[in-house]
Short mmCIF file of C-alpha atoms in Angstrom, two decimals:
data_model
loop_
_atom_site.label_atom_id
_atom_site.label_comp_id
_atom_site.label_asym_id
_atom_site.label_seq_id
_atom_site.Cartn_x
_atom_site.Cartn_y
_atom_site.Cartn_z
CA MET A 26 -3.29 6.30 -52.28
CA GLU A 27 -5.12 3.52 -52.60
CA ILE A 28 -4.87 0.90 -49.15
CA THR A 29 -5.54 -2.23 -48.84
CA ILE A 30 -6.30 -3.84 -45.42
CA ILE A 31 -3.93 -7.41 -45.21
CA ASP A 32 -4.68 -9.51 -42.83
CA LYS A 33 -1.05 -11.40 -41.66
CA PRO A 34 1.43 -11.54 -38.81
CA ILE A 35 2.72 -9.79 -36.52
CA GLY A 36 5.90 -9.04 -36.18
CA LEU A 37 6.96 -9.73 -32.63
CA SER A 38 10.15 -10.01 -30.20
CA HIS A 39 10.18 -12.10 -27.11
CA THR A 40 12.06 -8.85 -24.92
CA CYS A 41 8.87 -8.13 -23.33
CA ARG A 42 9.12 -8.06 -19.74
CA ALA A 43 5.21 -9.77 -18.76
CA MET A 44 3.03 -13.11 -18.90
CA PRO A 45 5.43 -15.69 -20.34
CA ASP A 46 2.00 -15.48 -23.39
CA ILE A 47 3.04 -11.83 -24.05
CA ALA A 48 4.96 -11.11 -26.93
CA LYS A 49 5.71 -7.15 -28.07
CA ARG A 50 5.28 -5.55 -31.17
CA ARG A 51 8.53 -4.29 -32.85
CA SER A 52 7.56 -1.46 -33.07
CA ARG A 53 9.36 1.92 -33.95
CA LYS A 54 11.34 4.60 -31.09
CA ILE A 55 9.65 7.78 -30.92
CA THR A 56 10.54 10.65 -28.85
CA LEU A 57 7.79 13.29 -27.62
CA GLY A 58 9.55 15.91 -25.41
CA GLY A 59 12.55 13.79 -24.48
CA LEU A 60 10.33 11.23 -23.45
CA SER A 61 11.51 7.69 -25.30
CA LEU A 62 7.95 6.00 -26.94
CA GLY A 63 8.02 2.70 -29.01
CA GLY A 64 10.48 0.41 -29.43
CA GLU A 65 12.21 -1.30 -26.02
CA ALA A 66 10.26 1.77 -23.83
CA PRO A 67 8.38 0.94 -21.87
CA ILE A 68 4.51 1.28 -22.14
CA ARG A 69 3.76 4.88 -21.15
CA VAL A 70 0.53 5.81 -18.83
CA GLN A 71 -1.08 9.17 -20.44
CA SER A 72 -4.17 10.79 -19.42
CA MET A 73 -6.31 14.66 -20.47
CA THR A 74 -7.26 17.39 -18.42
CA ASN A 75 -10.85 18.29 -18.44
CA THR A 76 -10.87 21.93 -17.29
CA ASP A 77 -10.30 24.73 -19.82
CA THR A 78 -7.11 25.22 -20.87
CA ARG A 79 -7.41 29.02 -20.79
CA GLU A 80 -7.99 28.63 -17.41
CA VAL A 81 -3.85 28.14 -16.42
CA GLU A 82 -3.68 27.75 -12.98
CA ALA A 83 -6.70 25.18 -13.34
CA THR A 84 -5.40 23.06 -15.44
CA CYS A 85 -1.70 23.32 -14.30
CA ALA A 86 -3.24 22.74 -10.74
CA GLN A 87 -4.46 19.23 -12.43
CA ILE A 88 -1.57 18.22 -14.48
CA ASP A 89 0.43 18.39 -10.73
CA ARG A 90 -2.18 15.85 -9.63
CA LEU A 91 -2.19 13.23 -12.71
CA VAL A 92 2.07 13.31 -12.69
CA GLU A 93 1.60 13.06 -8.62
CA ALA A 94 -0.43 10.02 -9.28
CA GLY A 95 2.18 8.66 -12.19
CA CYS A 96 0.61 10.19 -15.55
CA GLU A 97 4.05 10.46 -18.18
CA ILE A 98 2.11 12.52 -20.72
CA VAL A 99 -0.60 15.31 -20.53
CA ARG A 100 -2.78 16.29 -23.54
CA VAL A 101 -4.42 19.61 -23.05
CA ALA A 102 -7.57 21.24 -25.34
CA VAL A 103 -6.44 23.91 -27.72
CA VAL A 104 -9.73 25.40 -29.21
CA ASP A 105 -8.70 28.32 -30.11
CA GLN A 106 -5.93 31.29 -30.22
CA GLN A 107 -6.28 32.30 -26.65
CA ALA A 108 -5.59 28.41 -25.75
CA VAL A 109 -2.32 28.09 -27.37
CA GLU A 110 -1.57 31.25 -25.96
CA ALA A 111 -2.13 29.33 -22.46
CA LEU A 112 -0.52 26.83 -23.46
CA ALA A 113 2.52 28.67 -23.81
CA ARG A 114 2.50 29.29 -19.81
CA ILE A 115 1.89 25.68 -18.36
CA ARG A 116 4.18 24.43 -20.76
CA GLU A 117 6.64 26.46 -18.56
CA ARG A 118 5.54 24.54 -15.70
CA ALA A 119 4.39 21.11 -17.03
CA PRO A 120 6.89 18.72 -15.29
CA VAL A 121 5.72 16.28 -17.99
CA PRO A 122 5.71 16.05 -21.91
CA LEU A 123 2.25 18.18 -23.11
CA VAL A 124 0.32 17.61 -26.22
CA ALA A 125 -1.84 19.97 -27.42
CA ASP A 126 -5.26 18.41 -28.61
CA ILE A 127 -6.41 20.17 -31.48
CA HIS A 128 -9.59 19.70 -34.02
CA PHE A 129 -11.22 20.86 -37.18
CA ASP A 130 -8.18 24.07 -37.79
CA HIS A 131 -4.62 22.99 -38.44
CA ARG A 132 -3.22 26.02 -37.57
CA LEU A 133 -3.66 25.76 -34.61
CA ALA A 134 -1.94 22.74 -34.21
CA VAL A 135 1.45 24.58 -36.15
CA ALA A 136 1.05 27.30 -33.59
CA SER A 137 0.72 25.18 -30.44
CA LEU A 138 4.15 23.54 -31.54
CA GLU A 139 5.12 26.94 -31.74
CA ALA A 140 4.25 27.88 -28.30
CA GLY A 141 6.23 25.39 -26.88
CA ALA A 142 4.07 21.97 -27.16
CA ASP A 143 5.86 19.10 -27.30
CA GLY A 144 3.32 17.23 -29.40
CA VAL A 145 0.38 17.40 -30.87
CA ARG A 146 -2.79 15.55 -31.50
CA ILE A 147 -5.11 15.70 -34.91
CA ASN A 148 -7.96 13.82 -36.07
CA PRO A 149 -7.10 13.19 -40.31
CA GLY A 150 -10.74 12.80 -40.75
CA ASN A 151 -11.87 16.97 -39.49
CA ILE A 152 -8.84 18.48 -39.82
CA GLY A 153 -8.70 18.70 -43.25
CA GLY A 154 -7.45 16.10 -45.29
CA LEU A 155 -4.10 14.81 -45.43
CA ALA A 156 -2.61 18.22 -47.28
CA LYS A 157 -3.45 19.80 -43.63
CA THR A 158 -1.75 16.54 -42.08
CA LEU A 159 1.20 17.20 -43.86
CA ILE A 160 1.39 20.86 -42.52
CA VAL A 161 1.02 20.29 -39.28
CA ALA A 162 4.30 17.11 -39.81
CA GLN A 163 6.55 20.09 -41.43
CA ALA A 164 5.50 22.32 -37.75
CA ALA A 165 6.36 18.76 -35.75
CA ALA A 166 9.68 18.45 -37.28
CA LYS A 167 10.85 22.26 -37.42
CA ALA A 168 10.10 22.15 -33.45
CA GLU A 169 11.18 18.58 -33.30
CA GLY A 170 8.09 17.65 -32.10
CA CYS A 171 5.73 14.26 -31.84
CA LEU A 172 2.80 14.39 -33.52
CA ARG A 173 -0.61 11.40 -32.76
CA VAL A 174 -2.08 10.41 -35.93
CA GLY A 175 -5.50 9.56 -33.71
CA VAL A 176 -8.19 8.48 -35.36
CA ASN A 177 -11.75 7.83 -34.40
CA ALA A 178 -14.60 6.19 -35.14
CA GLY A 179 -16.96 9.24 -34.84
CA SER A 180 -15.19 11.28 -36.65
CA LEU A 181 -13.56 9.56 -40.28
CA GLU A 182 -13.34 10.42 -43.64
CA LYS A 183 -16.65 11.00 -45.20
CA GLU A 184 -14.51 8.44 -48.34
CA LEU A 185 -14.09 6.04 -46.12
CA LEU A 186 -17.85 6.34 -44.98
CA GLU A 187 -19.45 6.42 -48.21
CA LYS A 188 -16.85 3.08 -48.91
CA TYR A 189 -17.32 0.73 -45.82
CA GLY A 190 -21.23 1.90 -45.17
CA ARG A 191 -20.67 2.59 -41.29
CA PRO A 192 -17.66 2.79 -39.12
CA SER A 193 -15.98 -0.42 -38.83
CA ALA A 194 -12.50 -1.86 -37.51
CA ARG A 195 -11.31 -1.69 -41.54
CA ALA A 196 -11.87 1.48 -42.36
CA LEU A 197 -10.50 2.81 -38.63
CA ALA A 198 -7.24 1.40 -40.15
CA GLU A 199 -7.45 2.17 -43.35
CA SER A 200 -7.63 6.23 -42.30
CA ALA A 201 -4.45 5.41 -40.39
CA LEU A 202 -2.91 3.62 -42.65
CA LEU A 203 -3.05 6.46 -45.39
CA SER A 204 -1.74 9.15 -42.60
CA ALA A 205 1.18 7.50 -41.92
CA ARG A 206 2.40 5.60 -45.06
CA GLU A 207 1.96 9.92 -46.67
CA LEU A 208 3.79 11.31 -43.30
CA GLU A 209 6.57 8.45 -44.17
CA LYS A 210 6.65 8.73 -47.99
CA ALA A 211 7.33 13.19 -46.36
CA GLY A 212 10.43 11.88 -44.77
CA PHE A 213 8.31 12.31 -41.13
CA TYR A 214 8.65 9.45 -38.43
CA ASN A 215 8.16 11.09 -35.15
CA PHE A 216 4.76 10.05 -35.01
CA LYS A 217 2.45 7.56 -33.25
CA VAL A 218 -0.97 6.56 -34.29
CA SER A 219 -4.33 5.80 -32.20
CA LEU A 220 -7.35 4.04 -33.67
CA LYS A 221 -10.25 4.34 -31.23
CA SER A 222 -13.50 3.15 -31.15
CA SER A 223 -16.67 3.17 -28.13
CA SER A 224 -16.80 -0.77 -29.51
CA VAL A 225 -14.74 -3.00 -27.64
CA ASP A 226 -14.37 -5.50 -30.70
CA GLN A 227 -13.68 -2.98 -33.41
CA ASN A 228 -10.56 -1.35 -31.15
CA ILE A 229 -9.07 -4.73 -31.01
CA GLU A 230 -9.84 -5.33 -34.83
CA ALA A 231 -8.22 -2.03 -35.78
CA ALA A 232 -5.30 -2.22 -33.56
CA ARG A 233 -4.50 -5.71 -34.72
CA LEU A 234 -5.07 -4.99 -38.13
CA PHE A 235 -3.11 -1.81 -38.42
CA ALA A 236 -0.05 -3.56 -36.15
CA ALA A 237 0.09 -6.01 -38.88
CA GLN A 238 1.31 -3.31 -41.71
CA SER A 239 2.87 -1.18 -39.76
CA ARG A 240 6.15 0.15 -37.34
CA ALA A 241 4.47 2.76 -36.14
CA PRO A 242 4.02 2.92 -32.63
CA LEU A 243 0.45 2.94 -31.54
CA HIS A 244 -1.46 5.06 -28.91
CA ILE A 245 -4.18 1.96 -27.58
CA GLY A 246 -7.92 3.40 -25.94
CA LEU A 247 -11.54 3.35 -26.05
CA THR A 248 -13.40 6.72 -26.97
CA GLU A 249 -15.96 7.55 -24.68
CA ALA A 250 -15.75 4.31 -22.39
CA GLY A 251 -18.11 6.31 -20.59
CA PRO A 252 -18.83 6.66 -16.52
CA LEU A 253 -16.69 4.74 -14.13
CA ILE A 254 -17.69 1.22 -12.90
CA PRO A 255 -18.68 0.32 -17.03
CA GLY A 256 -15.74 2.43 -18.56
CA VAL A 257 -13.21 0.58 -16.64
CA VAL A 258 -14.72 -2.68 -17.90
CA LYS A 259 -14.73 -1.69 -20.98
CA SER A 260 -11.17 -0.10 -21.10
CA ALA A 261 -9.78 -3.82 -19.16
CA LEU A 262 -11.04 -5.32 -21.87
CA GLY A 263 -10.25 -2.99 -24.67
CA ILE A 264 -7.10 -2.28 -24.13
CA GLY A 265 -6.42 -5.46 -22.53
CA PHE A 266 -6.91 -7.59 -25.03
CA VAL A 267 -4.94 -5.35 -27.15
CA LEU A 268 -2.07 -4.99 -24.71
CA ALA A 269 -2.08 -8.71 -24.60
CA ARG A 270 -1.43 -9.75 -27.80
CA GLY A 271 1.74 -8.06 -27.79
CA ILE A 272 0.45 -4.31 -29.00
CA GLY A 273 0.90 -0.59 -27.40
CA ASP A 274 3.29 1.28 -26.81
CA THR A 275 0.92 3.92 -24.63
CA ILE A 276 -2.20 3.77 -23.17
CA ARG A 277 -5.03 6.33 -22.04
CA VAL A 278 -8.34 4.87 -19.42
CA SER A 279 -11.47 7.10 -20.76
CA LEU A 280 -13.78 8.15 -18.03
CA THR A 281 -16.82 10.65 -17.63
CA GLY A 282 -15.11 12.27 -14.44
CA ASP A 283 -11.27 12.99 -12.61
CA PRO A 284 -9.02 12.29 -14.77
CA VAL A 285 -6.76 10.88 -11.84
CA VAL A 286 -8.94 8.03 -12.01
CA GLU A 287 -7.45 7.15 -15.54
CA VAL A 288 -4.31 6.87 -14.78
CA LYS A 289 -4.61 4.61 -11.83
CA VAL A 290 -6.96 2.36 -13.81
CA GLY A 291 -4.22 2.12 -16.39
CA TYR A 292 -1.53 1.21 -14.15
CA GLU A 293 -3.71 -1.45 -12.57
CA ILE A 294 -4.14 -2.95 -16.53
CA LEU A 295 -1.08 -2.77 -16.57
CA ARG A 296 0.00 -4.37 -13.28
CA ALA A 297 -2.61 -6.92 -14.55
CA LEU A 298 -1.07 -8.03 -17.02
CA GLY A 299 2.56 -8.43 -16.04
CA LEU A 300 3.39 -5.25 -17.93
CA ARG A 301 4.24 -2.39 -15.21
CA GLU A 302 3.82 -2.05 -11.64
CA ARG A 303 3.35 1.41 -9.91
CA GLY A 304 2.76 1.73 -6.48
CA VAL A 305 0.89 -0.74 -3.92
CA GLU A 306 -1.24 -3.40 -4.81
CA ILE A 307 -4.15 -3.99 -2.04
CA ILE A 308 -5.21 -8.12 -2.00
CA SER A 309 -8.64 -7.32 -0.47
CA CYS A 310 -11.40 -10.33 -0.04
CA PRO A 311 -14.78 -9.45 -0.76
CA THR A 312 -16.19 -10.13 2.47
CA CYS A 313 -18.65 -12.41 4.01
CA GLY A 314 -20.79 -13.40 6.72
CA ARG A 315 -17.40 -14.34 8.80
CA THR A 316 -15.97 -11.29 8.28
CA GLU A 317 -14.81 -9.63 12.03
CA VAL A 318 -13.66 -6.44 11.08
CA ASP A 319 -15.12 -3.20 9.26
CA LEU A 320 -13.08 -4.03 6.06
CA VAL A 321 -14.75 -2.07 3.59
CA ASP A 322 -14.18 1.19 5.34
CA LEU A 323 -10.60 -0.39 6.44
CA VAL A 324 -9.53 -0.75 3.56
CA ALA A 325 -10.46 2.44 1.44
CA ARG A 326 -7.87 3.91 4.87
CA VAL A 327 -5.30 1.35 3.93
CA GLU A 328 -5.64 3.10 0.18
CA GLN A 329 -5.83 5.97 0.90
CA GLY A 330 -2.88 5.95 3.49
CA LEU A 331 -0.72 3.93 1.51
CA SER A 332 -0.98 5.78 -1.72
CA HIS A 333 1.91 8.41 -1.58
CA ILE A 334 4.14 5.15 -1.90
CA GLU A 335 5.56 4.61 -5.46
CA THR A 336 7.09 1.31 -5.09
CA PRO A 337 5.52 -1.68 -6.39
CA LEU A 338 4.61 -3.18 -3.51
CA LYS A 339 1.92 -6.22 -2.65
CA VAL A 340 -0.67 -5.48 0.18
CA ALA A 341 -3.37 -7.71 1.91
CA VAL A 342 -6.39 -6.68 3.70
CA MET A 343 -8.25 -9.67 4.59
CA GLY A 344 -11.44 -9.84 6.69
CA CYS A 345 -11.09 -13.48 8.52
CA VAL A 346 -9.35 -16.06 9.56
CA VAL A 347 -10.53 -19.06 6.43
CA ASN A 348 -8.03 -17.44 3.69
CA GLY A 349 -7.05 -14.02 6.30
CA PRO A 350 -3.36 -15.27 7.06
CA GLY A 351 -2.04 -17.18 4.29
CA GLU A 352 -3.01 -14.56 1.91
CA ALA A 353 -1.14 -12.18 4.06
CA ARG A 354 1.57 -14.36 4.13
CA GLU A 355 2.35 -14.68 0.63
CA ALA A 356 1.83 -10.41 0.34
CA ASP A 357 4.89 -8.17 0.60
CA ILE A 358 2.91 -6.86 3.94
CA GLY A 359 -0.54 -8.06 5.14
CA VAL A 360 -3.55 -8.31 7.91
CA ALA A 361 -5.61 -10.86 8.48
CA GLY A 362 -8.26 -8.93 11.06
CA GLY A 363 -10.51 -10.60 13.25
CA ARG A 364 -12.50 -9.32 16.35
CA GLY A 365 -11.71 -6.08 16.29
CA THR A 366 -7.80 -6.82 15.91
CA GLY A 367 -5.82 -7.26 12.87
CA LEU A 368 -2.55 -10.16 13.19
CA LEU A 369 0.38 -8.32 11.05
CA PHE A 370 2.12 -10.25 8.28
CA ARG A 371 5.71 -8.85 6.77
CA ARG A 372 7.91 -11.18 4.50
CA GLY A 373 5.44 -13.94 5.32
CA GLN A 374 6.65 -13.38 8.89
CA LYS A 375 4.17 -12.90 11.65
CA VAL A 376 4.79 -9.76 13.50
CA ARG A 377 2.48 -8.96 16.04
CA ARG A 378 -1.47 -8.34 16.33
CA VAL A 379 -2.51 -4.43 16.53
CA PRO A 380 -6.24 -2.90 17.51
CA GLU A 381 -8.19 -2.41 14.24
CA GLU A 382 -8.36 1.33 14.94
CA GLU A 383 -4.22 1.04 13.92
CA ILE A 384 -3.97 -1.41 11.64
CA VAL A 385 -3.87 1.97 8.50
CA THR A 386 -1.03 3.17 10.68
CA ALA A 387 0.96 0.35 11.23
CA LEU A 388 0.80 -1.21 8.00
CA ALA A 389 1.94 2.57 6.38
CA GLU A 390 4.69 2.43 8.78
CA MET A 391 5.42 -1.15 7.23
CA ALA A 392 4.99 -0.17 4.05
CA GLU A 393 7.62 3.13 4.30
CA ALA A 394 10.45 0.76 5.47
CA GLU A 395 9.64 -1.47 3.10
CA ALA A 396 9.73 0.48 0.37
CA ALA A 397 12.67 2.61 1.74
CA GLU A 398 15.10 -0.62 1.99
CA ARG A 399 13.92 -1.62 -1.56
CA SER A 400 15.46 1.97 -2.62
CA GLU A 401 19.01 0.98 -1.20
#
């Protein structure tokens, strides 16, 4: 099938509960293990385990940590038949949809679906072409599973590399569109697409080109984003710019390290855009010569002490009297530090002053009370 990449406007819906200038792309609604994706569903946050899937206990323990952090979809690498067998045992214990990540061998994808995977992720560039992709789609339809067509700049089809000379946004979009249209032609619609590159601008443009020509839900993320600081910066830009255009139904922040951090960063990106909120948002100053408490240590302890709270709350932890009282007053709860003490605020009102060593405990008690009241 010949695919022509055409620039055209993206169909948008103004039902997105986000910043006023973000209108949500009208993607098709699909399901993954009973979880809705696309359409009017919230943007889902997902991650991938970095354990050996064949080590069931270690993988289940990491899945539990991911879910505790708010992860809604977990992907695991399936490298051989032993991993497929382990996947069946993991599926029995995983509290969220489980996606098998498959490369090179479409038979592992079929076997994973038969073993109970809620979905599989395959790459059209290395799975064996459209014929093998359609075989996996047939297995997914039979198992009532979901398929993710994951196009990566590092593993594009040989024909597209020859056509474009190198990985490019247009090559990524063409690969994804070719697979999407063949799947739809075969009558299979329960799939989402990802177009990933380690290049921020390539990532943004590929998503835009695809979204303008398909209603398939899109998973957004940069591949191989890198270690913590550069990975967070690149992901915030590469994912954030796409989301700000109203494009995207699920996200993953890919970082070299603990995948729990990926989930936390993902929610912070969504929060910054006004798309989703979960847990405590800490407002804290960068510190300066006026700071009169050990703010760096204090913020770290507050973040840890309030990490169990899932209710969206804004907590200000300020280190001096310049902006401290004002910021603390505007937050749901807050503290303005000074000379070894902290002045506590709740809902804009002064509460009391406590010694520096009691600030974390006091804030945790106030946050828990606030969260409890909001859940009533």
